[in-house]
Coordinates of C-alpha atoms in Angstrom, one line a residue:
X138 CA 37.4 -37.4 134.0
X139 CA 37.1 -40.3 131.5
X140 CA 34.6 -38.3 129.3
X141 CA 36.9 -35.6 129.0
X142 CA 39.8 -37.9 127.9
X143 CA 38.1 -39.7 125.7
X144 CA 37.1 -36.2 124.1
X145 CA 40.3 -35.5 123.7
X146 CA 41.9 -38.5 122.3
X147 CA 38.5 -38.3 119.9
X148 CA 39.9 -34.5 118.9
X149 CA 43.7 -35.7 118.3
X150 CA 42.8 -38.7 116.2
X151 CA 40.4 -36.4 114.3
X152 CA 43.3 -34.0 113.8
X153 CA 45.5 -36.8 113.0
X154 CA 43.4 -38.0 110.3
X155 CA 43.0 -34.5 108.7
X156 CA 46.2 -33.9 108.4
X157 CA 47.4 -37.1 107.2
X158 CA 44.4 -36.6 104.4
X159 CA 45.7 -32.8 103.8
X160 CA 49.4 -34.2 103.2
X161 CA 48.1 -37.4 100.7
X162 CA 46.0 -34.0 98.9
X163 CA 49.6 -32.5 98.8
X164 CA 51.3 -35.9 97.8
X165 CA 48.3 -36.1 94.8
X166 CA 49.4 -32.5 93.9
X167 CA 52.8 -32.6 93.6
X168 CA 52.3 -36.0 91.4
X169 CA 49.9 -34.2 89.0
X170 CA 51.9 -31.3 89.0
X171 CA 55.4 -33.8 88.3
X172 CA 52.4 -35.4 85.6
X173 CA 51.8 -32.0 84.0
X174 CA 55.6 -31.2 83.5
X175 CA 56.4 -34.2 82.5
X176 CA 54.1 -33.9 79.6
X177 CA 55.2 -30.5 78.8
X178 CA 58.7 -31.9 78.7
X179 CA 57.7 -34.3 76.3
X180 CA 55.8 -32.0 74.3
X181 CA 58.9 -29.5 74.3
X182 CA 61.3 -32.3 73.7
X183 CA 59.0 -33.9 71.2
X184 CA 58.4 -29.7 69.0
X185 CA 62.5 -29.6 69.7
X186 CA 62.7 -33.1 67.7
X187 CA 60.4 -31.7 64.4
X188 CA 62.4 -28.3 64.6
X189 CA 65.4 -29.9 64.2
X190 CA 64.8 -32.8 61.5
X191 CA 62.8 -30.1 59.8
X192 CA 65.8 -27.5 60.0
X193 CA 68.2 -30.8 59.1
X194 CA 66.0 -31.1 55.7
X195 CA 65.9 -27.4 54.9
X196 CA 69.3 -27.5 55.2
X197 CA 70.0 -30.4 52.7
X198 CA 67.3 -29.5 50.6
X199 CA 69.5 -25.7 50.1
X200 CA 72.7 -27.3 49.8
X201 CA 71.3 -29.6 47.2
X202 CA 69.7 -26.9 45.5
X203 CA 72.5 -24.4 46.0
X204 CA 75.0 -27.5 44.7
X205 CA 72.6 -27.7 41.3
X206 CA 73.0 -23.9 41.1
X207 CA 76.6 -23.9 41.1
X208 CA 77.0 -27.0 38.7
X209 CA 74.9 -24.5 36.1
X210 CA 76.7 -21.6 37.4
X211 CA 79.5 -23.4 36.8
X212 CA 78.8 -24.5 32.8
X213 CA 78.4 -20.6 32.0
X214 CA 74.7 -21.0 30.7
X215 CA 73.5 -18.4 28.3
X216 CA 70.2 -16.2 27.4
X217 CA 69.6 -15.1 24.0
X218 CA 68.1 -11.4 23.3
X219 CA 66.7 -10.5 19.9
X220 CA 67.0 -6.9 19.3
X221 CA 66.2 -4.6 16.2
X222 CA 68.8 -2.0 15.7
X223 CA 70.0 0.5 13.3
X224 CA 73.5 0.7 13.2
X225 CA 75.9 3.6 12.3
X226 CA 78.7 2.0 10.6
X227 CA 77.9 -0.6 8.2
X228 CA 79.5 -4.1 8.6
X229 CA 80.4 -4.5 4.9
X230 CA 80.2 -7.9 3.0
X231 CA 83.0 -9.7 1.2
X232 CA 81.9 -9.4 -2.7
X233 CA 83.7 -11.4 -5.1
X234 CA 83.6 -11.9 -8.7
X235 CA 84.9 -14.7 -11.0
X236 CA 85.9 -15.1 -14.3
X237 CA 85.7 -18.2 -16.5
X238 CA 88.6 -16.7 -18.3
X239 CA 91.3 -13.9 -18.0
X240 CA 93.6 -14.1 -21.1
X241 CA 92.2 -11.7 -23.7
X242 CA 92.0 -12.6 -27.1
X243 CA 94.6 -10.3 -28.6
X244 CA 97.1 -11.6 -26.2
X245 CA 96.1 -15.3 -26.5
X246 CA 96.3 -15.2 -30.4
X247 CA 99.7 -13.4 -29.9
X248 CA 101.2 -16.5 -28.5
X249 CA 99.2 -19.2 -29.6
X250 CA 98.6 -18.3 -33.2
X251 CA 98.4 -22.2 -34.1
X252 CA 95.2 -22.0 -32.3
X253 CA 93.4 -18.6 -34.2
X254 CA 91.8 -18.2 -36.8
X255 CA 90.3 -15.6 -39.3
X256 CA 86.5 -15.0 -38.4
X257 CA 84.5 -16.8 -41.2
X258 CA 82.4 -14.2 -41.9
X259 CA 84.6 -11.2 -41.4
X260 CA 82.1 -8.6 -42.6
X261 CA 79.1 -9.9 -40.1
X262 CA 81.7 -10.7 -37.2
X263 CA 82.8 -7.2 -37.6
X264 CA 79.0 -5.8 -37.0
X265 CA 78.5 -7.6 -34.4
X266 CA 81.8 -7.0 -32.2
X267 CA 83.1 -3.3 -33.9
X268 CA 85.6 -3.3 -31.2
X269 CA 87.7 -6.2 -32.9
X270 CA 87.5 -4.6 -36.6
X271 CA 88.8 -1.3 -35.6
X272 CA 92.1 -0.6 -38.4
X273 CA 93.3 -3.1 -40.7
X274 CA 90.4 -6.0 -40.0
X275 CA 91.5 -8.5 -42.5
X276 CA 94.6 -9.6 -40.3
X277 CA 92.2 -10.1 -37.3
X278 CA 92.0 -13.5 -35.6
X279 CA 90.4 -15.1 -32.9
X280 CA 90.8 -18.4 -30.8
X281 CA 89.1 -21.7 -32.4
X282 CA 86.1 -22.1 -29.9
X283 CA 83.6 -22.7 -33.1
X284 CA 82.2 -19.3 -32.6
X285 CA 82.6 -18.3 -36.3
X286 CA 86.3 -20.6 -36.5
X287 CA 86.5 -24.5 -36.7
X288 CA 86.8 -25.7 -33.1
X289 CA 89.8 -27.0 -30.9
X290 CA 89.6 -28.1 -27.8
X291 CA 93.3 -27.7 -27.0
X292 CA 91.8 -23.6 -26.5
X293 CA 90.5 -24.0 -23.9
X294 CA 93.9 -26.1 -21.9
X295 CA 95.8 -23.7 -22.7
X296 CA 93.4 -20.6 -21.5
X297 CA 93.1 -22.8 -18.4
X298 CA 97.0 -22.9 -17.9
X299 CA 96.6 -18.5 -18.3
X300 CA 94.2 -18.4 -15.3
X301 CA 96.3 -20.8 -13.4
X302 CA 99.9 -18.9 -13.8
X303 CA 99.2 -15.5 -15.3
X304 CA 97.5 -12.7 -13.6
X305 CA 99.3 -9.8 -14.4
X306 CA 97.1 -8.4 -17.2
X307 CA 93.6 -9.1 -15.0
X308 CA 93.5 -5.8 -13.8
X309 CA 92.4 -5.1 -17.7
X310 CA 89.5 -6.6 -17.0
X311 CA 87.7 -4.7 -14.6
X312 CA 87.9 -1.3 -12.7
X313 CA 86.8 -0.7 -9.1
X314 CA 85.5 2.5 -7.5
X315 CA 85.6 1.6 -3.4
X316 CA 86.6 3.3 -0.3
X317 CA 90.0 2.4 1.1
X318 CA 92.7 0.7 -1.0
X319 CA 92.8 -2.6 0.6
X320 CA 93.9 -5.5 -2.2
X321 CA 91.5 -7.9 -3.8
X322 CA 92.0 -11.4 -2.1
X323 CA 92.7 -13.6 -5.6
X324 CA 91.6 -17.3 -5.2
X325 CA 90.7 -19.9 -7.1
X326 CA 87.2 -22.2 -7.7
X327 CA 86.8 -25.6 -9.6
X328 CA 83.3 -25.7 -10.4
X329 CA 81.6 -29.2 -11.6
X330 CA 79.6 -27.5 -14.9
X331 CA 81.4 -24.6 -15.4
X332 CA 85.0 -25.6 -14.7
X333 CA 87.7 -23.9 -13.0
X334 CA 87.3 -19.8 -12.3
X335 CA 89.9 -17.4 -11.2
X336 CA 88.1 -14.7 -8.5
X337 CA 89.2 -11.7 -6.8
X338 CA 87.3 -10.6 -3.7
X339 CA 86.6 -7.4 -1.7
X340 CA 87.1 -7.6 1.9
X341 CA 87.5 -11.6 2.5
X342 CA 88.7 -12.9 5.6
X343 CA 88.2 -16.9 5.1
X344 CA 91.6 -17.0 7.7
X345 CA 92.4 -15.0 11.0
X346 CA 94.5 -12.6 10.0
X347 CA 96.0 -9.1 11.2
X348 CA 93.2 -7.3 9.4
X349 CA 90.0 -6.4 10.7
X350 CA 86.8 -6.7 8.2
X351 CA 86.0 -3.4 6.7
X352 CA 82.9 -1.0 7.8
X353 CA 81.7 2.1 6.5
X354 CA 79.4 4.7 7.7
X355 CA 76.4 5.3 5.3
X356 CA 75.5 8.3 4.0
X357 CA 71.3 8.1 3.1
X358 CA 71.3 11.4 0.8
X359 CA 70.5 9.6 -1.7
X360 CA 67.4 8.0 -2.7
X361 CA 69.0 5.2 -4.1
X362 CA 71.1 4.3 -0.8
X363 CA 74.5 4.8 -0.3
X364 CA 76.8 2.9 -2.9
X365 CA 79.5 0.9 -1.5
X366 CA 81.4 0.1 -4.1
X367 CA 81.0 0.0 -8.3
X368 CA 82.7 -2.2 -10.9
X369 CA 83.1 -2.0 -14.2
X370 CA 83.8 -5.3 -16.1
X371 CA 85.6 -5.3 -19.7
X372 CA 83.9 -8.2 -20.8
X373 CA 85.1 -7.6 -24.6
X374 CA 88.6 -8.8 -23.6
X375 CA 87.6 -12.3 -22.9
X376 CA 84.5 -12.5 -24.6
X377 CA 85.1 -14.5 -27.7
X378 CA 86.6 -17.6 -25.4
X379 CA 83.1 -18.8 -25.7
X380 CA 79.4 -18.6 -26.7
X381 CA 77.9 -14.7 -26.4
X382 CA 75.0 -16.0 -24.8
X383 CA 77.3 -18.0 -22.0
X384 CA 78.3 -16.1 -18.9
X385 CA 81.5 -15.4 -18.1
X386 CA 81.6 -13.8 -15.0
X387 CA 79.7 -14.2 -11.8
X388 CA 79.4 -11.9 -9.1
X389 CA 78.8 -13.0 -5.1
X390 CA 77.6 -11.3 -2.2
X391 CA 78.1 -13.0 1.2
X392 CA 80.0 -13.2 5.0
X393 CA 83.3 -12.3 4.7
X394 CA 84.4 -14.9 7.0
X395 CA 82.2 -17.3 4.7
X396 CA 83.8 -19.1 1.5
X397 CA 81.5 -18.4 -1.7
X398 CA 80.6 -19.6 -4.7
X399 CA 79.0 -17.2 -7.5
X400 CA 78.3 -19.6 -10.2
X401 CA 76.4 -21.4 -7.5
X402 CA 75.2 -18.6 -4.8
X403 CA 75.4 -15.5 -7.0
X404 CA 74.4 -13.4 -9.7
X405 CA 75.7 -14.5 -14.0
X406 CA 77.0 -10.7 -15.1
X407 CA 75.8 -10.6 -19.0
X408 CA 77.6 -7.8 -21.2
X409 CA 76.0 -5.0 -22.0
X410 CA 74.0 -4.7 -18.6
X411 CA 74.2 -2.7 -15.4
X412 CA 73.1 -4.2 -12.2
X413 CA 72.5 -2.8 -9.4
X414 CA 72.6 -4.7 -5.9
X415 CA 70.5 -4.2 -2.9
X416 CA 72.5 -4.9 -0.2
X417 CA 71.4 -5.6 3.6
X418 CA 72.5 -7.1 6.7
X419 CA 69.6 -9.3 7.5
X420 CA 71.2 -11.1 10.8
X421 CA 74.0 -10.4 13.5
X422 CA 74.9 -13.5 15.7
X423 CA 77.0 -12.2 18.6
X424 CA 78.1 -15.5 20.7
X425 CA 80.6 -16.0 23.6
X426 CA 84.0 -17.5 23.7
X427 CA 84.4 -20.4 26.4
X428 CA 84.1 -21.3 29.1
X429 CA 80.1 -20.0 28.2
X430 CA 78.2 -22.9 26.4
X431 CA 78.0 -21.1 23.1
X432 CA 81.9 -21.9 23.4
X433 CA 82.2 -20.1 20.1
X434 CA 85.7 -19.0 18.0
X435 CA 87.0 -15.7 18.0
X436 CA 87.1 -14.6 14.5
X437 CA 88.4 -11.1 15.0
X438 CA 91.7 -10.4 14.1
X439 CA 95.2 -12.0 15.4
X440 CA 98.3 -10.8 14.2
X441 CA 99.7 -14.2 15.7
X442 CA 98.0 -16.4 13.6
X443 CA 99.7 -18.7 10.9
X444 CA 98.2 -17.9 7.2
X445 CA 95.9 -19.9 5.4
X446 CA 95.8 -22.7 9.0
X447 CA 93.1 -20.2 11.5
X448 CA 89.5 -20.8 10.1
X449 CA 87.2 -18.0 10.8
X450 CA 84.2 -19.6 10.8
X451 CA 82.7 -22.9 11.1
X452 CA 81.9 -23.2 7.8
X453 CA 85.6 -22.6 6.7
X454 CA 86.5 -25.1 9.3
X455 CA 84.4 -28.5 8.4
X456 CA 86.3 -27.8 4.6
X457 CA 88.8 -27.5 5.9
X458 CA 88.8 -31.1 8.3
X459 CA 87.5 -32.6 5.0
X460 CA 90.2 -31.2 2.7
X461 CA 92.4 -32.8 4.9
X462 CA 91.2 -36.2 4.1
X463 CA 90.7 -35.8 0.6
X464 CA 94.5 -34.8 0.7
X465 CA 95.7 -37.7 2.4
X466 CA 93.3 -40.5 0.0
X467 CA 93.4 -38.6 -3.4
X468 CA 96.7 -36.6 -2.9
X469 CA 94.9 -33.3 -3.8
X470 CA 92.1 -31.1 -2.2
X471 CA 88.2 -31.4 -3.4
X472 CA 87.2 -30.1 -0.4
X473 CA 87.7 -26.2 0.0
X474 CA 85.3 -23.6 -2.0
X475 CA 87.9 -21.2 -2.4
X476 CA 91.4 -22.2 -2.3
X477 CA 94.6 -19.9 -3.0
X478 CA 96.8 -21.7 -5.1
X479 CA 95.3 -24.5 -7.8
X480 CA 98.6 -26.6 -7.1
X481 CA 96.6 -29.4 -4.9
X482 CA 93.3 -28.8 -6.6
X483 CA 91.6 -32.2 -8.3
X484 CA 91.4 -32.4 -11.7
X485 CA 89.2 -35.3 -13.5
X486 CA 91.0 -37.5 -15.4
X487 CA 89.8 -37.7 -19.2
X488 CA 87.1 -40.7 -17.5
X489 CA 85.5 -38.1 -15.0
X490 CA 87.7 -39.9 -12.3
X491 CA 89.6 -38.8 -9.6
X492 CA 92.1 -41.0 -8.5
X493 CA 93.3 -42.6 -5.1
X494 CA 96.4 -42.7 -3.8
X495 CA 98.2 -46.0 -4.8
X496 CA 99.4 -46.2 -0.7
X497 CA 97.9 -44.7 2.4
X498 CA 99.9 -44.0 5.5
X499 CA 96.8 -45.0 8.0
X500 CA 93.4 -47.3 7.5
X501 CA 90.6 -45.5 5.6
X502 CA 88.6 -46.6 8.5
X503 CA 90.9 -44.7 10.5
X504 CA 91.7 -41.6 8.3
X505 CA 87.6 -41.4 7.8
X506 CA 87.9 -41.4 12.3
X507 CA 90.2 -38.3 12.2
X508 CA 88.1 -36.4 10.3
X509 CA 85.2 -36.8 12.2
X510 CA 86.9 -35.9 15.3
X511 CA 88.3 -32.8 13.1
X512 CA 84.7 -31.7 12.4
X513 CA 83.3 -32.4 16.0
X514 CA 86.1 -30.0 17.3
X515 CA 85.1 -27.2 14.7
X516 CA 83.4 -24.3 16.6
X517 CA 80.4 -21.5 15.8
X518 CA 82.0 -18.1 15.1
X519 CA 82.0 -15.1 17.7
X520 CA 80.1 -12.9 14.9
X521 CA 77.7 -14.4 12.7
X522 CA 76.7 -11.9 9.7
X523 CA 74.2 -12.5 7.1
X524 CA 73.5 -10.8 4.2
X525 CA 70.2 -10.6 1.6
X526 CA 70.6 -8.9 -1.3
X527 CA 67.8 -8.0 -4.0
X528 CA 69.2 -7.5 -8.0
X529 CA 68.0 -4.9 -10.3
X530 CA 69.0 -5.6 -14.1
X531 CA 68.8 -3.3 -17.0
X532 CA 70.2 -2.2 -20.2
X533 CA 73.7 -0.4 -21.0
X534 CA 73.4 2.8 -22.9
X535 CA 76.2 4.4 -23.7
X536 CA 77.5 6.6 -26.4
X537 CA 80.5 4.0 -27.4
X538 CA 80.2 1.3 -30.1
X539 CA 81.7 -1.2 -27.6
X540 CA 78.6 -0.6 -25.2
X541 CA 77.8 -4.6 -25.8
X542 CA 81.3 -5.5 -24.2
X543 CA 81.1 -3.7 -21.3
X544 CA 78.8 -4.5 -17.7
X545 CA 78.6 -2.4 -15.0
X546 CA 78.0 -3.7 -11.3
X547 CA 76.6 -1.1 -8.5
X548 CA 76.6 -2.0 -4.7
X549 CA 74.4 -0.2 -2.7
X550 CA 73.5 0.2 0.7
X551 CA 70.0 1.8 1.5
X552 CA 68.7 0.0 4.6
X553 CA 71.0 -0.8 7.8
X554 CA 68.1 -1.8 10.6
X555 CA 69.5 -5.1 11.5
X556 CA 68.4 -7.8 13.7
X557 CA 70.8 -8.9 16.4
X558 CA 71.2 -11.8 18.4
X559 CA 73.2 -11.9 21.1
X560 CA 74.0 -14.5 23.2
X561 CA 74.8 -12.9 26.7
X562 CA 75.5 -14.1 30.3
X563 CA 72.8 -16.0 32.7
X564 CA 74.3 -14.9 35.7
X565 CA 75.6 -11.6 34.4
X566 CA 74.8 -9.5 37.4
X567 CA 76.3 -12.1 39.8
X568 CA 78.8 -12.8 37.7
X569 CA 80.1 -8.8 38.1
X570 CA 79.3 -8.8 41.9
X571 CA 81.5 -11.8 42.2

């Protein structure tokens, strides 16, 4: 009986102890297994932690790029194209051409006989210049520039005062074949060596105005190219005001938003000579107005603008900012090319001085101020044109004694492939979407 309890108690504790054992097994499991998650929870938590600082810095780093997108979005940048292009109508230039004189001869010695004489030598005068000698010779006479007379130079003031307030009889001195019957554009130019010259120009548009500048569409039947436009010059009118051999009229090709001077920039026009231009349209600059960078000014026409105030290019602008000065420290302008009326033009004084104003309203300091600021605000025009031209210069034949006192100019057209630059949108695409 004691054996058999003692089995038994042996058998309980022996169960006793294998369970207990099972349930630490179960305790150890459940710890690993609270272990295992705990890691995976900090893994998780930790992969949660980079995902989210690195979606936090992919965030900023868009915004800060999209912010620097929209600030040059925002200053309407530009790209330039270059293209070649052959274009059907023909942006013309502006030609103009200038005359050292206008008064003829005839008319001059009319009025100012005091200041004529008889040629010296009538009989070889007369073979040189048969248009002067025609009837009753021996009365002729001719201005006192020392070109077979004795030599006054009170001529010469008082041919100056006929291009400065007569201009009725200029028509006499030339003859234009063109297309369309727009009116020459009359200004004036004081030139340093060759003094002051009245001109007359084709299609110039220096100011905004209601007019637009004039194109053509060329015609290549012939060889030659198509002519735009032909003068003929009477030179024999004015010639005797000075020296044969001295030019007397110049001729210019150029921008007709561009001021111009021939004597400087163009071609001396001899008599008895034909020329023959070659004219092409080497560049087109197209920019755009603001708020795009090339911020340029629209020089198209404007029936609202004031005359003679719009500049229509930059060019015509910076004279114009520095006309403005000279006009307020030497009372009269030095500064503009081409100028309408000679009223405020600067004459030298008998020294080769200009002179200051006695009293100015502001500082030179601060005069010299405004007219900086006057040329930093200038702006680039909207269109750009320039023009090359080649010259071809022969001998005048015709079947007319006066063939010496004649010129004639031609103006042709015979190649119109032109390179353009254009300025154009960025963003275009977006900038249409939006």
């Amino acid at each position: 009986m004691s054996q058999d309890s003692e089995s038994i108690d042996f058998s309980i504790s022996e169960e006793t102890v294998t369970g207990s054992r099972h349930s630490i097994y179960l305790k150890e499991d459940s710890l690993t297994e609270r272990i295992k998650w705990r890691r995976v929870i900090k893994k998780f938590s930790s992969w949660r932690v980079f995902k989210t600082i690195v979606f936090i810095l992919s965030l900023i780093s868009v915004i800060i790029q999209s912010m620097e997108f929209f600030k040059i979005y925002y200053k309407y940048p530009t790209n330039i194209v270059l293209q070649t292009t052959v274009e059907k109508d023909f942006k013309l230039p502006a030609v103009t051409m200038c005359f050292t004189m206008t008064i003829s001869t005839e008319v001059f010695c009319r009025f100012n006989s005091q200041y004529c004489e008889k040629p010296s030598n009538l009989e070889e005068f007369c073979k040189k210049h048969p248009i002067y000698c025609g009837g009753n010779a021996s009365s002729l006479r001719i201005p006192m520039t020392g070109y077979y007379t004795n030599y006054s130079e009170k001529v010469l003031a008082k041919a100056h005062n006929y291009i400065i307030y007569e201009h009725f009889n200029d028509k006499e001195l030339y003859d234009i074949s063109k297309q369309g019957n727009t009116p020459l554009t009359r200004t004036f130019i004081l030139d340093s060596s060759v003094g002051l010259l009245k001109c007359y120009s084709e299609n110039l548009h220096l100011y905004q105005n209601a007019l637009k500048p004039e194109t053509s569409e060329i015609d290549f039947n012939s060889s030659s190219g198509f002519r735009i436009l032909r003068i003929r010059l009477n030179l024999h009118k004015i010639r005797l005001f000075y020296i044969v051999s001295k030019p007397q009229v110049f001729i210019g090709i150029h921008s007709p938003f561009v001021p111009n001077n021939p004597t400087i920039d163009g071609q001396p026009i001899s008599s008895g000579k034909m020329y023959e231009f070659q004219v092409e349209l080497e560049r087109e600059e197209h920019r755009l107005p603001p708020p795009y960078q090339t911020n340029c000014l629209n020089n198209g026409p404007s029936e609202e603008a004031v005359p003679l105030t719009n500049p229509n290019s930059y060019q015509m602008c910076l004279e114009m900012c520095k006309s403005a000065f000279s006009t307020k420290v030497y009372d009269c302008n030095m500064a503009l090319t081409m100028v309408s009326s000679t009223t405020d033009l600067c004459f030298q004084t008998k020294y080769g001085e200009i002179p200051k104003r006695s009293y100015l309203k502001k500082p030179l300091k601060e005069l010299k101020k405004e007219r900086h600021i006057c040329m930093q605000n200038c702006r680039p025009e909207c269109l750009k044109l320039q023009y090359k031209y080649k010259v071809a210069e022969k001998d005048l034949y015709l079947n007319l004694k006066e063939t010496n006192d004649y010129a004639f100019v031609d103006i042709f057209v015979k190649n119109t492939e032109i390179t353009v630059l254009r300025h154009v949108p960025l963003y275009g695409d977006m900038i249409k979407a939006l």
